[in-house]
Coordinates of C-alpha atoms in Angstrom, one line a residue:
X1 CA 69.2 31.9 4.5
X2 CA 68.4 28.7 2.1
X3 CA 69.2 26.7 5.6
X4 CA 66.2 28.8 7.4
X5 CA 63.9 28.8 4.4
X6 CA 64.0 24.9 4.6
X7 CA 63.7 24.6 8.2
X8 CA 60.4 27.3 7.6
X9 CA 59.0 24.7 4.9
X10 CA 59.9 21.3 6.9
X11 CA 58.1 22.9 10.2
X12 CA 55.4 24.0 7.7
X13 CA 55.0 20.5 6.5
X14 CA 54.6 18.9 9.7
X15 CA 52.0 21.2 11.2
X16 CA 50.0 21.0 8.2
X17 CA 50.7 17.0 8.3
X18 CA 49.9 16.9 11.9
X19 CA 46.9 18.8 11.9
X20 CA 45.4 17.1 9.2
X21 CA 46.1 13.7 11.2
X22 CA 44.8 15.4 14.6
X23 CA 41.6 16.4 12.7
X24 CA 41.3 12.8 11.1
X25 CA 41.4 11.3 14.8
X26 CA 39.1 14.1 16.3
X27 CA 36.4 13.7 13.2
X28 CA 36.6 10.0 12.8
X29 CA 33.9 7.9 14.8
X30 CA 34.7 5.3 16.6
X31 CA 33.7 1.4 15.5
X32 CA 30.7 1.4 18.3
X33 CA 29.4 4.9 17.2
X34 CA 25.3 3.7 16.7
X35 CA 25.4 6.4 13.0
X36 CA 28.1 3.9 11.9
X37 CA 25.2 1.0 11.8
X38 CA 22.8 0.9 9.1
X39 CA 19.5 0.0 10.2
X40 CA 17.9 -2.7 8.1
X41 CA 14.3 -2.9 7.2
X42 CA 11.8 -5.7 8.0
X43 CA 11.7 -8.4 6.0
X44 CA 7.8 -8.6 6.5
X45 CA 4.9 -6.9 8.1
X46 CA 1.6 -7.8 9.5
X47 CA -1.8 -5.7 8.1
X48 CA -5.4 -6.9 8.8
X49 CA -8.5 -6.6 6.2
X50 CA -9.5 -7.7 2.9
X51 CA -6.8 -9.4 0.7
X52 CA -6.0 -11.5 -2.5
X53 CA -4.6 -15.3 -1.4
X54 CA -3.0 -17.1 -3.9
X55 CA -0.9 -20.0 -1.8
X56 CA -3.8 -22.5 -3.2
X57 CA -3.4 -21.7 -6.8
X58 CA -1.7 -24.4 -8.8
X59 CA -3.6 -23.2 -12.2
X60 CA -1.8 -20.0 -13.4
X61 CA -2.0 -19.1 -17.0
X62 CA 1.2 -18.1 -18.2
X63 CA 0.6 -14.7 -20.3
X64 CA 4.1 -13.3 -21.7
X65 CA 6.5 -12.8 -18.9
X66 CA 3.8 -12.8 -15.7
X67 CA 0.8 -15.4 -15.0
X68 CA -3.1 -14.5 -14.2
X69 CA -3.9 -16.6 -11.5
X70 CA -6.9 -17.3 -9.8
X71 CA -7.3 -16.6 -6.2
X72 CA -9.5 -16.6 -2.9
X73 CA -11.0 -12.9 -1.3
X74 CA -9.5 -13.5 2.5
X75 CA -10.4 -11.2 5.1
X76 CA -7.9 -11.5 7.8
X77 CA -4.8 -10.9 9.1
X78 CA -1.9 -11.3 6.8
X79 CA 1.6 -10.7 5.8
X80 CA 3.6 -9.0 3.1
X81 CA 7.0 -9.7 1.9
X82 CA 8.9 -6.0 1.7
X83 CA 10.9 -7.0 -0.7
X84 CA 8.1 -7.9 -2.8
X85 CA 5.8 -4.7 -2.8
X86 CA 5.8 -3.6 -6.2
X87 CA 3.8 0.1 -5.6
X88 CA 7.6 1.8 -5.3
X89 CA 6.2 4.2 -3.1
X90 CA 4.5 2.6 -0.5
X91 CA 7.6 0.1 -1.2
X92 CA 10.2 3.2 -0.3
X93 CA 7.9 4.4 2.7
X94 CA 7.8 0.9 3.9
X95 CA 11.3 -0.1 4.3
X96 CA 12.3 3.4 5.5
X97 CA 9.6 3.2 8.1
X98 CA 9.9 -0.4 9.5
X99 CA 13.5 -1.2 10.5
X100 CA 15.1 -4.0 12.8
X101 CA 15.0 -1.4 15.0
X102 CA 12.2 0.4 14.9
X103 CA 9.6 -2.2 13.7
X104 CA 6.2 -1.6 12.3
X105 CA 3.3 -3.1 14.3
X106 CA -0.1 -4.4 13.0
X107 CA -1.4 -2.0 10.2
X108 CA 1.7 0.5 11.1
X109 CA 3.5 -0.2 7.6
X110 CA 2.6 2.3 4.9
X111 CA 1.9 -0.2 2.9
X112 CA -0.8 -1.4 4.8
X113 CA -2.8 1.7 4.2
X114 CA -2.0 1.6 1.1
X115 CA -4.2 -2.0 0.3
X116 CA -6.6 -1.0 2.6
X117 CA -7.3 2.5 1.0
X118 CA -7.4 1.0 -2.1
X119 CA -4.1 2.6 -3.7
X120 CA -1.8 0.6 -4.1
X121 CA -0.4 1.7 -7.9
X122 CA 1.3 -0.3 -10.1
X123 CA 2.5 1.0 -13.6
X124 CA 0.5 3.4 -12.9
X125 CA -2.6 1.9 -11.9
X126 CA -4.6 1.6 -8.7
X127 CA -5.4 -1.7 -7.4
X128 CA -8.2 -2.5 -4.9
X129 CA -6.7 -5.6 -4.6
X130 CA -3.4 -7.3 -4.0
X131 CA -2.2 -10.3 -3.5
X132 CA -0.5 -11.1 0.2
X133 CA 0.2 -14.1 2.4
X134 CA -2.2 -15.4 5.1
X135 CA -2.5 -19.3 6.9
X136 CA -5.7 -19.7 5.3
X137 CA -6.1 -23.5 4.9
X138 CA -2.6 -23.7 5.5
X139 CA -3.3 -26.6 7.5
X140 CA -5.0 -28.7 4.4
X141 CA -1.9 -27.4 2.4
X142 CA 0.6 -29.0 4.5
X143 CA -1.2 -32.4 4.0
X144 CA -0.2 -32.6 0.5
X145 CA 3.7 -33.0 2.0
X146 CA 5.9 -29.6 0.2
X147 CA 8.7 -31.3 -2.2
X148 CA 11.8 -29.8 -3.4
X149 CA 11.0 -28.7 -7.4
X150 CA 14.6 -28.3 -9.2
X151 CA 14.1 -27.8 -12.4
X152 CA 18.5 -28.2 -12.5
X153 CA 18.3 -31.9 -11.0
X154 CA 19.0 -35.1 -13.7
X155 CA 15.3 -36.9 -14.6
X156 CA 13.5 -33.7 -13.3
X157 CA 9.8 -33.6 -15.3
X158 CA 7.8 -30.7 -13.2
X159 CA 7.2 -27.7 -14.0
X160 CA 9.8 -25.3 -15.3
X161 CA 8.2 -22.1 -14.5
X162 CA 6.0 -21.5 -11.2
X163 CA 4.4 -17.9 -10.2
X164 CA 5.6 -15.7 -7.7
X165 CA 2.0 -13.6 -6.1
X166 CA 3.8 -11.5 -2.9
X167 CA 2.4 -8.1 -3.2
X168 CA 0.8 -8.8 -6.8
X169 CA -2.0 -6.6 -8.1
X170 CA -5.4 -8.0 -8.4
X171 CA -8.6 -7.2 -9.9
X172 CA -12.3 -8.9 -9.2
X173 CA -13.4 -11.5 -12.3
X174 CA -17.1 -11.7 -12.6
X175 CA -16.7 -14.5 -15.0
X176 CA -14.2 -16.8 -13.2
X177 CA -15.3 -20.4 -13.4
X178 CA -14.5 -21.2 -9.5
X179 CA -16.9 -18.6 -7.3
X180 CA -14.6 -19.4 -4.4
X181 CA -11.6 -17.6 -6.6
X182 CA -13.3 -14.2 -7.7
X183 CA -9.9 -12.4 -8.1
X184 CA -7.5 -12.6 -10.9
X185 CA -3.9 -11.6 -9.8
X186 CA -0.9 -11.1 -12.1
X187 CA 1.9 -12.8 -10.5
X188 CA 5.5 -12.7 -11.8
X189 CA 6.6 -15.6 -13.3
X190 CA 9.9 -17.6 -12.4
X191 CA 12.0 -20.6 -13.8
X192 CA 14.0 -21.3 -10.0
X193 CA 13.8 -24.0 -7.9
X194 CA 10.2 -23.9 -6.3
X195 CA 8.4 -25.4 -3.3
X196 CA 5.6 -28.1 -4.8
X197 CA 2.9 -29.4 -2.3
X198 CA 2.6 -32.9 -3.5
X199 CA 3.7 -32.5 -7.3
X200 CA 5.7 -30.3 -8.8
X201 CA 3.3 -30.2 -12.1
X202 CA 0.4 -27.7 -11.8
X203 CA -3.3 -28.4 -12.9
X204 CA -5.2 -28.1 -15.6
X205 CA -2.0 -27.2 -18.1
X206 CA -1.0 -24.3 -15.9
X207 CA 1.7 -23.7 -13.4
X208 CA 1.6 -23.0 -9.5
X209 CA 2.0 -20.4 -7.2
X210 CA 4.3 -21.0 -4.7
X211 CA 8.1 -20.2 -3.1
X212 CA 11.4 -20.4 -3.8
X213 CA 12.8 -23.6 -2.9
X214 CA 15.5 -21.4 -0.2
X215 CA 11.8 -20.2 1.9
X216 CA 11.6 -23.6 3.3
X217 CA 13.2 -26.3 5.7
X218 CA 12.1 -29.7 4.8
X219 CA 13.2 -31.6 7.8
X220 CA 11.2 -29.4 10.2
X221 CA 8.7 -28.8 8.3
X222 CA 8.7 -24.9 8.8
X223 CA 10.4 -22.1 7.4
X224 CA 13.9 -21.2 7.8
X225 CA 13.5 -17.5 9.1
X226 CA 11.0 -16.0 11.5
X227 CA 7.5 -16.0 9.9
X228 CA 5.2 -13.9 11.6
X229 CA 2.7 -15.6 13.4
X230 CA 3.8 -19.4 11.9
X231 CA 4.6 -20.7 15.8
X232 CA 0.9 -20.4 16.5
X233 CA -0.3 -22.0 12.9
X234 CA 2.4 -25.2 13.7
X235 CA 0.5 -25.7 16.8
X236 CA -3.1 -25.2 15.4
X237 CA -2.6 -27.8 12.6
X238 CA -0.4 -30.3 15.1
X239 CA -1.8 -33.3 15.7
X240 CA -4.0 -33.1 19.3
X241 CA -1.6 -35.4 21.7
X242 CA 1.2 -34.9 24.0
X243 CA 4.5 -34.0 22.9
X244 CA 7.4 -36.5 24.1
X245 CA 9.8 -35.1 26.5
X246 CA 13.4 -34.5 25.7
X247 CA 15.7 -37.3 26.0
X248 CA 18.2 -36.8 29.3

């Protein structure tokens, strides 16, 4: 009888085993299954209208941990940084909207709207403006040659801090000095290697908005990822003359 009653329990064992295992391999999903991949978001996307530009600020006043900087009313396309969008909202919508996969196209990005409508919220607050990335005299900019800024390297005397203005709110200053910079922005403020264009020391006592020193290749002159529309802005400030063919 205590012979049978093992048997029972052993058998027992191994169909509950078993099944368990044949489930496993009937539930599991194989490697190529496409709900095994997570789609990532865009890295940036393209809206058109009014914006803040603040590549052509090297003046920012440091004020506790962000800087108000000065910058140009653009109306144009331009480009925001995903990561960057600081309304969490329209951040969230954003990157669940525009994928890899399923990319956003002109003015498709929540975000967008949000500029454009004028409610873009920060700490609770609506901006009307806000600071995003355009070519906008990129041409000039390039002139003054971008140098590496590490504040880590032996005999370094730039800058230590430089301002960060992706996706920063803005707000209109009737009394700024410079009537070509009517917006004041409150860009975060960052103590990284940066990109300088021609000095790594910014005017007038302040410090400069710019980029991480990783955003940029300095032997060819261009970014190291795919920058929307940058292809076309390489061309438009290239020197007018033929290109020399490929050696054979």
């Amino acid at each position: 009888m205590r012979l049978q009653f093992l048997a029972i329990t052993c058998i027992a064992w191994i169909a509950i085993n078993y099944g368990s295992i044949c489930l496993a391999e009937v539930t599991e999903k194989p490697d190529n299954d496409p709900s095994n991949f997570i789609d990532v978001s865009q890295e940036f996307v393209v809206c058109t209208g009014w914006h803040a530009l603040c590549s052509a600020s090297p003046d920012c006043r440091m004020n506790g941990d962000k800087a108000d900087c000065d910058c140009l009313r653009v109306n144009e396309p331009h480009i925001v940084a995903t990561s960057e969008i600081q309304d969490l909202v329209a951040k969230r919508m954003t990157l669940t909207k525009c994928t890899k996969e399923y990319p956003c196209d002109v003015d498709q990005a929540p975000v967008c709207k949000a500029i454009k409508d004028g409610k873009y919220e920060v700490d609770n607050v609506k901006y009307n403006w806000v600071s995003t990335y355009s070519y906008r005299g990129w041409c000039s900019l390039l002139e003054y040659k971008p140098i590496a800024c590490d504040q880590y390297t032996p005999d370094y005397t730039g800058d230590l801090y430089w301002a960060i203005c992706d996706a920063a709110p803005c707000t209109e200053n009737p009394n700024s000095s410079n009537s070509d910079k009517p917006l004041s922005c409150q860009c975060r403020v960052k103590n990284t290697p940066f990109v300088g264009f021609g000095s790594c020391t910014g005017a007038n006592g302040g410090i400069m908005s710019s980029f991480p020193l990783w955003a940029w290749d300095f032997q060819r002159n261009t970014y190291p990822f795919a920058m929307p529309g940058y292809e076309y802005v390489q061309g438009a400030c290239a020197t007018f003359k033929s290109d020399p063919l490929p050696s054979r």
